[in-house]
Amino acid sequence: MSSLPISSPTPNPSTAAHPAAADGIALPAHQPEAGDLAALAARAAGDDLLAPPVGLDNVVPAPELLDADPGVTFVLDGDTAIRVTAHPGAREVADHLAQLLRPATGFPLPVADTLATESTGTVTLTLAGTTPTTPPTPGESADLGAEGYRLDVTTTGVRVIAATATGLFYGVQTLRQLLPAAVESPTPVAARWALPGGTILDRPRFPYRGAMLDVARHFFAVEDVLRVIDHLARYKLNHLHLHLTDDQGWRIAVDSWPRLATVGGASEVGGGPGGHYTKDDYRRIVSYASARHVTVVPEIDLPGHTNAALVAYPRLAPDKVAPAPYTGTEVGFSYVDPADEQTYDFIADVLGEVAALTPGPWLHIGGDEAFKVKGAVYTGFVQRAQRLVADTGKTVVGWHQLAPAAHVDGRVLQWWGTDTDDPTTADAVRRGARLIVSPGNHAYLDMKYADETPIGHDWAGLIDVRRAYDWDPGTHVDGVPSTAVLGVEAPLWTESVTSLADIEFLLLPRLPAIAELGWSPRATHDWAGFRDRLAGHGPRWSTAGITFHRSPEIPWPAIPTIPGQRPTAKADTAER
C-alpha cells in the first residue's frame, strides 16, 4: 500500500530534546515523581508560558450555550487539587481527569471525595442534588438531563456540575479542550496551563451518537479498539458499534459453537491470519468503554454475510456443504438456511451468549445485502430473529433492510442509504421504529476524501470534511420526523483498512464532524465556524501521536514540536 498523506507523530522520546534539557537542566535518569515533574516544568518555563489561553468558543462539538468572560483565566499549577462529590461514578470521572492532566503538566493533582474544603485553586466536580450542600438550582443543573453539564471557569477555580457521572465526564472532555494543545503530551511540558473564563451550559441533541468499527473484514487487536474508544469519548460520542461477523471472519468466541471463532475467525480480507476476541477480551473492551461512558453495540450479521460461520458449521448452509474461507470483498452470496430449525437454535445460542456479555440495551442483527433470501422468506426470518433478540432482554437494531418485517417494541433501524426518498423505511417509522441515521454518502468514513486518497471506497461518492458535516440527521430521510431519529452513527468498513494508522486516517478529521451533528443544537451549525474550531485539534492530535488526514479544507496551524510524544498507539489513560 502506498504511504498515506498523513500527519505523522513527532519523534520518539528517546531522540527528542526536552525543553528542560535545552535550558541546561539535567533530566533525572529515573522515573520522576509527580512533584519532581511539576518543579521541572516550572523551572523550564519559556515562551510557552506566555501563550494566550484557548478560546471558550473553540470547543468541538459546539456547546449549546456559552458566556465568555474576557480577561478572566484560571491557571493550573502544582498546588491545584481536584475535589469531587463522594460518589463512585463521580470519583471515576475525577480520577480520569487527573490521569489525563498529570502526564503533560507534571502536577500531582490529588483527588479528594469532598466538597466541604476550601474550593479556591481547585477543579470541582459536583453531582447536583446528591448532598445537602449541592442542591440543583435554576441555570445550574436543571434540565441538563442525563448527559448535560455546566462548566464555570473563574480566577479562583473551575467547577463542573451535572446530574450524572456521564454529564461530569462530558464536562471534563470540554475542560480538556480548553487547555493548551500541549496537554496531550505524554511527558511534562513547560506551559502556562490556563483555562479561559466564562460559563458553558451544554447537553446533547440526540441520545445516540456513535461510530462503527468493522473488525470482521480485517481483525484489529483489543488495544486498537481501545484507542478508537478514546477517540469517541474525546468528542462525546457514546456508542461503539462493533461489526463482529461477516463473510471474511467471525470475531467473537461463542462457547456453545466454539468453531465459529477458532475456524471461522482464522481468515480475513487478503488472506491474513484473522483472529478473534475471547470472552475476556470482549469484557475488557466493554469495561474500558463503560469507564468512558461509551456503550458497546455488538452486531451479529444475519441471515447474509455468514460465510465464516458456514465454514465452521456447514450444517447451517442451505446445501450443508462447507464453503471455502472467503478473503475477497464481494457481498450478498452467503446465507444461513432459513428453512432449517437448527439455524434458529444457532441464532438463539449466539445471541444469548453475546447478550450476556453486553451490559448495554442494544443487539444488532445486521440484515443487509441478503440477496438470496427474498420476500416473505426474508421477512419471516427477520421476525423470528427479532423475537430471539427480545428473548435476551435486549432491543433489536438492524440495518434498514429490516423495515418490511413486522415491528417489535423498541425496534431501531440503522439507515445507510444515499437517496433520502425511502418510503419503506418511512412506513416502518410510522409503525413505531426509530432511526439511527448513517447515510452512505455523508457518514460512511470508509469513503475516500478525494480521488487520490490511497485507501477507502467511492461507491457512495467522495466524502470530504464539509460533506461529512453539511447535512442534518433530524431531517435527512423524507417522511421521518426528527422525533423518530434516535441519533447518528459513522460506520468505518475495513476492506481496505489494515492498521490502526489507517483507521485514524479515515476517522480524523471527519469523526468530529459527525460528533457535532449528534451533539450540538442545529442552530449552532456553521461550516466556517466549525472548520476554524476543528483546525485547533490538529496540534492536539499531533501532540498525542494520533494519525490524521491534513485535509486542505481546514486551516491547520503549524504542527507543534512537543517533546516526548509516542508514535505508537496509546490509550488516553491507564485502563481501570
Coordinates of C-alpha atoms in Angstrom, one line a residue:
M1 CA 0.0 0.0 0.0
S2 CA 1.3 3.5 -0.8
S3 CA 2.2 5.8 2.0
L4 CA -0.6 7.9 3.3
P5 CA -0.6 11.7 3.2
I6 CA -0.9 11.9 6.9
S7 CA 0.3 14.0 9.8
S8 CA 3.0 11.9 11.4
P9 CA 3.7 11.7 15.1
T10 CA 6.6 13.7 16.5
P11 CA 9.9 12.0 17.1
N12 CA 10.4 9.2 19.6
P13 CA 11.0 10.3 23.2
S14 CA 14.4 8.7 23.1
T15 CA 15.6 11.1 20.3
A16 CA 13.5 14.2 21.1
A17 CA 15.0 17.0 23.2
H18 CA 13.1 18.0 26.3
P19 CA 12.7 21.8 26.8
A20 CA 14.3 21.5 30.2
A21 CA 17.4 19.9 28.6
A22 CA 17.6 22.8 26.2
D23 CA 17.8 25.1 29.2
G24 CA 20.7 23.2 30.6
I25 CA 18.6 21.4 33.3
A26 CA 19.7 17.8 33.8
L27 CA 16.8 15.3 33.4
P28 CA 16.6 12.6 36.0
A29 CA 17.6 9.1 34.8
H30 CA 14.9 7.5 36.9
Q31 CA 11.2 7.9 36.5
P32 CA 10.5 11.2 38.4
E33 CA 7.7 11.6 40.9
A34 CA 4.8 13.9 40.1
G35 CA 6.1 16.7 42.3
D36 CA 9.5 16.5 40.6
L37 CA 7.9 16.8 37.2
A38 CA 5.9 19.9 38.4
A39 CA 9.1 21.6 39.7
L40 CA 10.9 20.7 36.5
A41 CA 8.2 22.1 34.3
A42 CA 8.2 25.3 36.3
R43 CA 12.0 25.7 36.1
A44 CA 11.9 25.1 32.4
A45 CA 9.4 27.9 31.7
G46 CA 9.9 29.6 28.4
D47 CA 7.8 31.2 25.7
D48 CA 5.1 28.6 26.0
L49 CA 4.2 30.2 29.4
L50 CA 3.2 33.4 27.7
A51 CA 0.8 31.7 25.2
P52 CA -2.8 33.0 25.4
P53 CA -5.5 30.6 26.6
V54 CA -7.7 28.7 24.2
G55 CA -10.9 30.5 23.5
L56 CA -14.1 29.3 25.2
D57 CA -15.7 29.2 21.8
N58 CA -13.2 26.7 20.3
V59 CA -14.9 23.5 21.6
V60 CA -15.9 20.6 19.4
P61 CA -18.7 19.7 19.4
A62 CA -20.1 23.2 19.8
P63 CA -21.8 23.7 23.2
E64 CA -25.4 24.7 23.4
L65 CA -24.7 28.0 25.3
L66 CA -21.6 29.7 26.3
D67 CA -20.8 33.0 28.0
A68 CA -17.2 34.1 27.8
D69 CA -15.7 36.3 30.5
P70 CA -12.8 38.1 28.7
G71 CA -9.7 38.7 30.6
V72 CA -10.5 36.0 33.2
T73 CA -8.4 32.9 33.4
F74 CA -7.8 30.1 35.8
V75 CA -4.2 28.7 35.8
L76 CA -3.5 25.1 36.9
D77 CA -0.3 24.9 39.0
G78 CA 1.4 22.4 41.3
D79 CA -1.0 23.2 44.1
T80 CA -4.2 22.6 42.1
A81 CA -6.3 19.8 43.5
I82 CA -9.5 18.1 42.3
R83 CA -12.5 17.9 44.5
V84 CA -15.4 15.7 43.8
T85 CA -18.8 14.6 45.1
A86 CA -18.4 11.5 47.2
H87 CA -20.0 9.1 44.7
P88 CA -18.3 6.2 42.9
G89 CA -19.2 7.3 39.4
A90 CA -18.1 10.9 40.0
R91 CA -14.9 9.7 41.6
E92 CA -14.1 7.7 38.5
V93 CA -14.5 10.8 36.4
A94 CA -12.2 12.8 38.7
D95 CA -9.6 10.1 38.5
H96 CA -9.9 10.1 34.7
L97 CA -9.4 13.9 34.7
A98 CA -6.3 13.6 36.9
Q99 CA -4.9 10.8 34.6
L100 CA -5.4 13.0 31.6
L101 CA -3.7 16.0 33.0
R102 CA -0.8 14.6 35.1
P103 CA 1.5 13.5 32.2
A104 CA 1.8 16.8 30.5
T105 CA 1.6 19.2 33.4
G106 CA 3.7 17.1 35.8
F107 CA 1.4 18.3 38.6
P108 CA 0.3 15.8 41.3
L109 CA -3.4 16.9 41.1
P110 CA -4.6 15.0 44.2
V111 CA -8.2 13.9 44.1
A112 CA -10.4 14.1 47.2
D113 CA -14.0 12.9 47.7
T114 CA -15.2 16.0 49.4
L115 CA -16.7 19.4 48.5
A116 CA -16.6 20.8 52.0
T117 CA -13.0 22.0 51.9
E118 CA -11.9 25.4 50.6
S119 CA -12.6 25.5 46.9
T120 CA -10.1 28.2 45.9
G121 CA -7.5 26.9 43.5
T122 CA -9.4 23.7 42.8
V123 CA -11.2 21.9 40.0
T124 CA -14.5 20.8 41.5
L125 CA -16.8 18.1 40.0
T126 CA -20.2 18.2 41.5
L127 CA -23.1 15.8 41.2
A128 CA -26.1 18.1 41.7
G129 CA -28.6 17.2 44.4
T130 CA -26.6 14.4 45.8
T131 CA -25.8 16.2 49.1
P132 CA -27.4 19.0 51.1
T133 CA -24.6 21.3 50.0
T134 CA -25.2 20.7 46.3
P135 CA -28.9 21.3 45.6
P136 CA -29.9 21.7 41.9
T137 CA -30.6 25.4 41.3
P138 CA -32.0 27.2 38.2
G139 CA -29.4 27.7 35.5
E140 CA -27.0 25.1 37.0
S141 CA -28.2 21.6 36.7
A142 CA -31.9 21.9 36.0
D143 CA -32.9 20.4 32.6
L144 CA -29.4 19.2 31.8
G145 CA -30.7 15.7 31.5
A146 CA -28.6 12.5 31.7
E147 CA -25.7 13.8 29.7
G148 CA -25.6 17.6 30.1
Y149 CA -23.3 19.7 32.3
R150 CA -22.4 23.2 33.3
L151 CA -18.8 24.4 33.3
D152 CA -17.7 27.5 35.1
V153 CA -14.2 29.0 35.0
T154 CA -13.3 31.9 37.3
T155 CA -10.0 33.2 38.5
T156 CA -10.2 31.1 41.7
G157 CA -11.2 27.7 40.2
V158 CA -13.1 25.5 37.8
R159 CA -16.4 23.9 38.5
V160 CA -18.3 21.2 36.5
I161 CA -21.8 20.4 37.7
A162 CA -24.1 17.7 36.3
A163 CA -26.9 15.5 37.3
T164 CA -25.0 12.3 36.4
A165 CA -21.4 11.0 36.2
T166 CA -21.9 10.9 32.4
G167 CA -22.6 14.7 32.4
L168 CA -19.5 15.2 34.5
F169 CA -17.4 13.1 32.1
Y170 CA -18.5 15.3 29.1
G171 CA -17.8 18.4 31.1
V172 CA -14.3 17.0 31.6
Q173 CA -13.8 16.5 27.9
T174 CA -14.7 20.1 27.4
L175 CA -12.3 21.2 30.1
R176 CA -9.6 19.2 28.4
Q177 CA -10.2 21.1 25.1
L178 CA -9.9 24.5 26.9
L179 CA -6.3 23.8 27.9
P180 CA -3.4 24.3 25.5
A181 CA -2.7 21.5 22.9
A182 CA 0.4 20.6 24.9
V183 CA -1.9 18.9 27.5
E184 CA -2.0 15.9 25.1
S185 CA 1.8 15.3 25.6
P186 CA 2.6 12.0 27.4
T187 CA 5.6 13.7 29.1
P188 CA 6.0 17.0 31.1
V189 CA 5.8 20.2 29.1
A190 CA 6.6 23.7 30.2
A191 CA 3.4 25.6 29.6
R192 CA 1.0 28.0 31.2
W193 CA -2.0 25.8 31.9
A194 CA -4.6 28.5 31.6
L195 CA -8.3 28.0 31.0
P196 CA -10.5 30.8 29.6
G197 CA -13.0 32.4 32.0
G198 CA -16.8 32.0 31.5
T199 CA -19.6 29.6 31.6
I200 CA -20.7 26.7 29.3
L201 CA -24.1 25.2 29.6
D202 CA -24.3 22.1 27.4
R203 CA -26.4 19.0 26.6
P204 CA -26.7 16.7 23.5
R205 CA -29.2 17.0 20.7
F206 CA -29.6 13.2 20.2
P207 CA -29.3 10.4 22.7
Y208 CA -27.4 8.1 20.3
R209 CA -24.1 9.3 18.9
G210 CA -21.8 6.7 17.7
A211 CA -19.3 5.1 15.3
M212 CA -19.0 1.6 13.9
L213 CA -15.7 -0.3 13.6
D214 CA -15.7 -3.3 11.2
V215 CA -13.4 -5.9 12.8
A216 CA -14.6 -8.7 10.6
R217 CA -13.1 -7.8 7.2
H218 CA -9.8 -7.1 8.9
F219 CA -9.2 -8.1 12.5
F220 CA -7.9 -5.5 15.0
A221 CA -6.3 -6.1 18.4
V222 CA -8.0 -5.1 21.6
E223 CA -5.6 -2.2 22.1
D224 CA -6.6 -0.8 18.7
V225 CA -10.3 -0.9 19.7
L226 CA -9.5 0.8 23.0
R227 CA -7.7 3.6 21.1
V228 CA -10.9 4.0 18.9
I229 CA -13.0 4.3 22.1
D230 CA -10.7 7.1 23.3
H231 CA -11.4 9.0 20.1
L232 CA -15.1 8.6 20.5
A233 CA -15.0 9.7 24.2
R234 CA -13.0 12.8 23.3
Y235 CA -15.8 14.1 21.1
K236 CA -18.8 13.0 23.3
L237 CA -19.8 10.0 21.1
N238 CA -21.4 7.4 23.3
H239 CA -21.8 4.3 21.3
L240 CA -19.3 1.9 19.6
H241 CA -21.0 -0.4 17.2
L242 CA -18.7 -3.5 16.6
H243 CA -19.3 -5.4 13.4
L244 CA -18.2 -8.7 14.7
T245 CA -19.1 -11.2 12.0
D246 CA -19.0 -11.3 8.2
D247 CA -18.0 -13.5 5.3
Q248 CA -14.3 -13.0 5.9
G249 CA -14.2 -13.7 9.7
W250 CA -16.1 -14.4 12.9
R251 CA -14.6 -12.4 15.7
I252 CA -16.3 -13.3 19.0
A253 CA -16.0 -16.6 21.0
V254 CA -19.2 -18.5 21.5
D255 CA -18.8 -21.4 23.9
S256 CA -21.8 -23.4 22.5
W257 CA -20.4 -23.1 19.0
P258 CA -16.6 -23.0 19.5
R259 CA -15.6 -23.5 15.9
L260 CA -17.1 -20.1 15.0
A261 CA -14.0 -18.4 16.5
T262 CA -11.3 -21.0 16.0
V263 CA -12.2 -21.9 12.4
G264 CA -14.5 -19.0 11.3
G265 CA -12.1 -16.5 12.8
A266 CA -9.0 -17.7 11.0
S267 CA -9.3 -15.6 7.9
E268 CA -9.7 -12.0 6.7
V269 CA -9.6 -9.9 3.5
G270 CA -6.4 -10.5 1.6
G271 CA -5.6 -13.9 3.2
G272 CA -4.2 -12.7 6.5
P273 CA -4.5 -14.8 9.7
G274 CA -7.6 -13.1 11.1
G275 CA -8.2 -13.6 14.8
H276 CA -11.0 -13.4 17.3
Y277 CA -11.8 -11.9 20.7
T278 CA -12.1 -14.3 23.7
K279 CA -14.9 -13.5 26.1
D280 CA -12.3 -11.9 28.4
D281 CA -11.1 -9.7 25.5
Y282 CA -14.7 -8.6 24.8
R283 CA -15.3 -8.0 28.5
R284 CA -12.2 -5.8 28.6
I285 CA -13.4 -3.7 25.6
V286 CA -16.9 -3.3 27.2
S287 CA -15.3 -2.4 30.6
Y288 CA -13.0 0.2 29.0
A289 CA -15.8 1.7 27.0
S290 CA -18.1 1.8 30.1
A291 CA -15.5 3.8 32.0
R292 CA -15.6 6.3 29.2
H293 CA -19.4 6.3 29.1
V294 CA -19.4 4.5 25.8
T295 CA -22.0 1.7 25.2
V296 CA -20.8 -1.2 23.0
V297 CA -23.3 -2.3 20.4
P298 CA -22.4 -5.8 19.1
E299 CA -23.5 -6.9 15.6
I300 CA -24.1 -10.5 14.5
D301 CA -24.9 -10.1 10.8
L302 CA -27.8 -12.3 9.7
P303 CA -29.0 -14.0 7.5
G304 CA -26.4 -13.0 5.0
H305 CA -22.7 -12.1 5.4
T306 CA -22.3 -15.5 7.1
N307 CA -19.6 -17.4 5.0
A308 CA -17.3 -17.6 8.0
A309 CA -20.0 -19.3 10.1
L310 CA -20.7 -21.7 7.3
V311 CA -17.0 -22.7 7.0
A312 CA -17.1 -23.5 10.7
Y313 CA -20.5 -25.3 10.7
P314 CA -21.6 -26.4 7.2
R315 CA -24.8 -27.8 8.6
L316 CA -26.1 -24.2 8.7
A317 CA -25.7 -23.8 5.0
P318 CA -28.6 -24.4 2.6
D319 CA -26.7 -27.2 0.9
K320 CA -25.0 -28.5 4.1
V321 CA -21.6 -28.2 2.3
A322 CA -18.7 -26.2 3.8
P323 CA -17.7 -23.3 1.6
A324 CA -14.1 -22.3 1.2
P325 CA -12.9 -19.5 3.5
Y326 CA -13.5 -16.1 1.8
T327 CA -10.9 -13.4 1.6
G328 CA -12.4 -11.2 -1.1
T329 CA -14.7 -8.2 -0.8
E330 CA -17.8 -9.1 -2.7
V331 CA -21.2 -9.3 -0.8
G332 CA -24.5 -11.0 -1.0
F333 CA -23.6 -14.6 -1.8
S334 CA -23.8 -16.3 1.6
Y335 CA -26.7 -17.0 4.0
V336 CA -27.7 -19.4 6.7
D337 CA -30.6 -21.8 5.9
P338 CA -33.9 -20.0 6.9
A339 CA -35.8 -23.3 6.4
D340 CA -33.8 -25.3 9.0
E341 CA -34.8 -25.2 12.6
Q342 CA -31.2 -25.7 13.8
T343 CA -30.5 -22.3 12.2
Y344 CA -32.7 -20.7 14.9
D345 CA -31.1 -22.8 17.6
F346 CA -27.8 -21.4 16.4
I347 CA -29.1 -17.8 16.5
A348 CA -30.6 -18.2 19.9
D349 CA -27.4 -19.6 21.3
V350 CA -25.2 -16.9 19.8
L351 CA -27.4 -14.0 20.6
G352 CA -27.9 -15.3 24.1
E353 CA -24.1 -15.5 24.8
V354 CA -23.3 -12.2 23.3
A355 CA -26.2 -10.5 25.1
A356 CA -24.9 -12.0 28.4
L357 CA -21.6 -10.3 27.8
T358 CA -23.1 -7.0 26.8
P359 CA -24.5 -4.6 29.5
G360 CA -25.9 -2.2 27.0
P361 CA -29.5 -2.4 25.7
W362 CA -28.8 -3.0 22.1
L363 CA -28.2 -6.1 20.0
H364 CA -27.6 -5.6 16.2
I365 CA -28.6 -8.4 13.8
G366 CA -27.5 -6.8 10.6
G367 CA -29.9 -7.9 7.9
D368 CA -28.4 -6.1 4.9
E369 CA -27.4 -7.5 1.5
A370 CA -29.1 -10.9 2.0
F371 CA -29.7 -11.0 -1.8
K372 CA -30.5 -14.7 -1.9
V373 CA -33.1 -14.6 0.9
K374 CA -36.1 -12.8 -0.6
G375 CA -39.6 -11.6 0.0
A376 CA -41.7 -13.5 2.6
V377 CA -38.8 -15.8 3.5
Y378 CA -36.6 -12.9 4.4
T379 CA -39.3 -11.1 6.5
G380 CA -40.2 -14.3 8.2
F381 CA -36.6 -14.9 9.1
V382 CA -36.2 -11.4 10.4
Q383 CA -39.3 -11.6 12.5
R384 CA -38.0 -14.8 14.2
A385 CA -34.6 -13.2 14.8
Q386 CA -36.2 -10.1 16.3
R387 CA -38.1 -12.3 18.7
L388 CA -34.9 -14.1 19.7
V389 CA -33.3 -10.7 20.5
A390 CA -36.3 -9.8 22.6
D391 CA -35.9 -13.1 24.4
T392 CA -32.5 -12.0 25.6
G393 CA -33.9 -8.8 27.1
K394 CA -32.2 -6.6 24.5
T395 CA -33.6 -4.1 22.0
V396 CA -33.2 -5.1 18.3
V397 CA -31.2 -2.9 16.0
G398 CA -30.7 -3.8 12.3
W399 CA -29.8 -2.2 9.0
H400 CA -32.8 -0.5 7.3
Q401 CA -33.4 -3.6 5.1
L402 CA -35.3 -5.0 8.2
A403 CA -38.0 -2.3 7.6
P404 CA -40.6 -4.6 5.9
A405 CA -40.7 -7.0 8.8
A406 CA -43.3 -6.7 11.5
H407 CA -42.5 -4.2 14.2
V408 CA -41.4 -5.2 17.7
D409 CA -41.3 -2.9 20.7
G410 CA -38.3 -0.5 20.6
R411 CA -37.0 -1.6 17.2
V412 CA -34.3 0.6 15.8
L413 CA -33.3 0.7 12.1
Q414 CA -29.9 1.9 11.0
W415 CA -30.4 3.8 7.7
W416 CA -27.4 3.8 5.4
G417 CA -29.0 4.8 2.1
T418 CA -27.9 7.5 -0.3
D419 CA -31.3 8.5 -1.6
T420 CA -33.3 10.4 1.1
D421 CA -36.6 9.1 -0.5
D422 CA -37.2 5.8 1.2
P423 CA -41.0 5.1 1.7
T424 CA -40.4 1.6 3.1
T425 CA -38.3 3.0 5.9
A426 CA -40.7 5.9 6.5
D427 CA -43.5 3.3 6.8
A428 CA -41.6 1.3 9.4
V429 CA -41.1 4.5 11.4
R430 CA -44.9 5.2 11.2
R431 CA -45.3 1.7 12.7
G432 CA -43.0 2.6 15.6
A433 CA -39.4 2.1 14.5
R434 CA -36.8 4.7 15.4
L435 CA -33.8 5.5 13.2
I436 CA -30.0 5.7 13.6
V437 CA -29.0 7.8 10.6
S438 CA -25.8 6.8 8.8
P439 CA -26.1 7.9 5.1
G440 CA -23.5 6.3 3.0
N441 CA -22.8 9.5 1.1
H442 CA -22.2 11.6 4.3
A443 CA -21.4 9.3 7.3
Y444 CA -19.5 6.3 5.8
L445 CA -16.0 7.0 6.9
D446 CA -14.5 4.3 4.7
M447 CA -15.3 6.6 1.7
K448 CA -12.3 8.4 0.2
Y449 CA -11.7 12.1 1.0
A450 CA -10.7 12.7 -2.7
D451 CA -9.8 10.8 -5.8
E452 CA -6.2 10.5 -4.8
T453 CA -6.9 9.1 -1.3
P454 CA -4.9 5.9 -1.2
I455 CA -7.3 3.8 0.8
G456 CA -11.1 3.6 1.1
H457 CA -14.0 3.3 -1.3
D458 CA -16.0 5.7 -3.6
W459 CA -19.2 3.8 -4.3
A460 CA -21.2 6.3 -2.2
G461 CA -19.1 9.2 -3.5
L462 CA -16.2 11.1 -2.1
I463 CA -16.7 12.4 1.5
D464 CA -14.5 15.4 2.4
V465 CA -14.9 17.0 5.8
R466 CA -17.5 19.5 4.6
R467 CA -19.7 16.7 3.1
A468 CA -19.4 14.8 6.4
Y469 CA -20.6 18.0 8.2
D470 CA -23.1 19.7 6.0
W471 CA -26.3 17.7 6.5
D472 CA -28.9 17.3 9.2
P473 CA -29.7 13.9 10.8
G474 CA -33.0 15.2 12.1
T475 CA -34.5 15.9 8.6
H476 CA -32.4 13.8 6.3
V477 CA -34.8 10.9 5.5
D478 CA -38.0 12.0 3.8
G479 CA -41.1 11.3 5.8
V480 CA -39.2 10.7 9.1
P481 CA -39.8 13.3 11.8
S482 CA -36.9 14.4 13.9
T483 CA -38.7 12.9 16.9
A484 CA -38.2 9.4 15.4
V485 CA -34.4 9.9 15.0
L486 CA -32.6 8.3 17.8
G487 CA -29.2 9.6 16.6
V488 CA -26.4 9.4 14.2
E489 CA -23.6 6.9 13.6
A490 CA -20.4 7.0 11.4
P491 CA -19.5 3.5 10.1
L492 CA -16.0 2.5 9.1
W493 CA -15.8 -0.6 7.0
T494 CA -12.4 -2.1 6.8
E495 CA -12.0 -4.0 3.4
S496 CA -9.0 -1.6 2.6
V497 CA -8.1 -0.8 6.2
T498 CA -5.3 -2.9 7.7
S499 CA -3.8 -0.9 10.6
L500 CA -4.6 1.5 13.4
A501 CA -3.0 4.3 11.4
D502 CA -5.4 3.5 8.5
I503 CA -8.3 3.7 11.0
E504 CA -7.3 7.0 12.4
F505 CA -6.5 8.4 8.9
L506 CA -10.1 7.7 7.8
L507 CA -11.7 8.7 11.1
L508 CA -10.0 12.0 11.6
P509 CA -10.9 14.8 10.9
R510 CA -14.3 13.6 9.8
L511 CA -15.4 11.9 13.1
P512 CA -15.6 15.3 15.0
A513 CA -17.9 16.5 12.2
I514 CA -20.3 13.6 12.8
A515 CA -20.0 14.1 16.6
E516 CA -21.1 17.8 16.3
L517 CA -24.1 16.8 14.2
G518 CA -25.1 14.4 17.0
W519 CA -24.4 16.6 20.0
S520 CA -24.8 20.3 19.1
P521 CA -28.1 22.2 18.6
R522 CA -28.9 22.7 14.9
A523 CA -28.8 26.4 15.5
T524 CA -25.0 26.2 16.1
H525 CA -24.4 24.5 12.7
D526 CA -21.9 26.6 10.7
W527 CA -19.3 25.2 8.4
A528 CA -17.0 28.3 8.6
G529 CA -17.0 28.3 12.3
F530 CA -16.6 24.5 12.5
R531 CA -13.6 24.4 10.3
D532 CA -11.9 27.1 12.3
R533 CA -12.6 25.3 15.6
L534 CA -11.5 21.9 14.1
A535 CA -8.2 23.4 13.0
G536 CA -7.1 23.7 16.6
H537 CA -7.4 20.0 17.1
G538 CA -4.6 19.2 14.6
P539 CA -1.9 20.2 17.1
R540 CA -3.7 18.2 19.8
W541 CA -3.7 15.0 17.6
S542 CA 0.0 15.6 16.6
T543 CA 1.0 16.1 20.2
A544 CA -0.8 12.9 21.2
G545 CA 0.8 10.9 18.3
I546 CA -2.5 10.4 16.6
T547 CA -2.6 9.9 12.8
F548 CA -5.0 12.2 10.8
H549 CA -5.6 13.4 7.3
R550 CA -4.5 17.0 6.9
S551 CA -7.5 18.0 4.8
P552 CA -6.9 21.0 2.6
E553 CA -10.3 22.3 3.6
I554 CA -9.1 23.0 7.2
P555 CA -6.8 25.9 8.1
W556 CA -4.5 23.8 10.2
P557 CA -1.9 25.7 12.3
A558 CA 1.7 24.7 12.2
I559 CA 2.4 21.3 13.8
P560 CA 3.8 21.9 17.3
T561 CA 7.1 20.5 18.4
I562 CA 6.1 18.9 21.7
P563 CA 8.7 16.6 23.1
G564 CA 8.1 13.2 24.4
Q565 CA 5.3 12.2 22.0
R566 CA 4.9 8.5 21.4
P567 CA 4.5 7.3 17.8
T568 CA 2.8 4.1 18.8
A569 CA -0.8 3.7 19.9
K570 CA -1.6 4.5 23.5
A571 CA -4.9 4.8 25.3
D572 CA -5.6 8.2 26.9
T573 CA -5.5 6.8 30.4
A574 CA -4.4 3.7 32.2
E575 CA -7.2 1.1 32.0
R576 CA -9.1 0.7 35.2

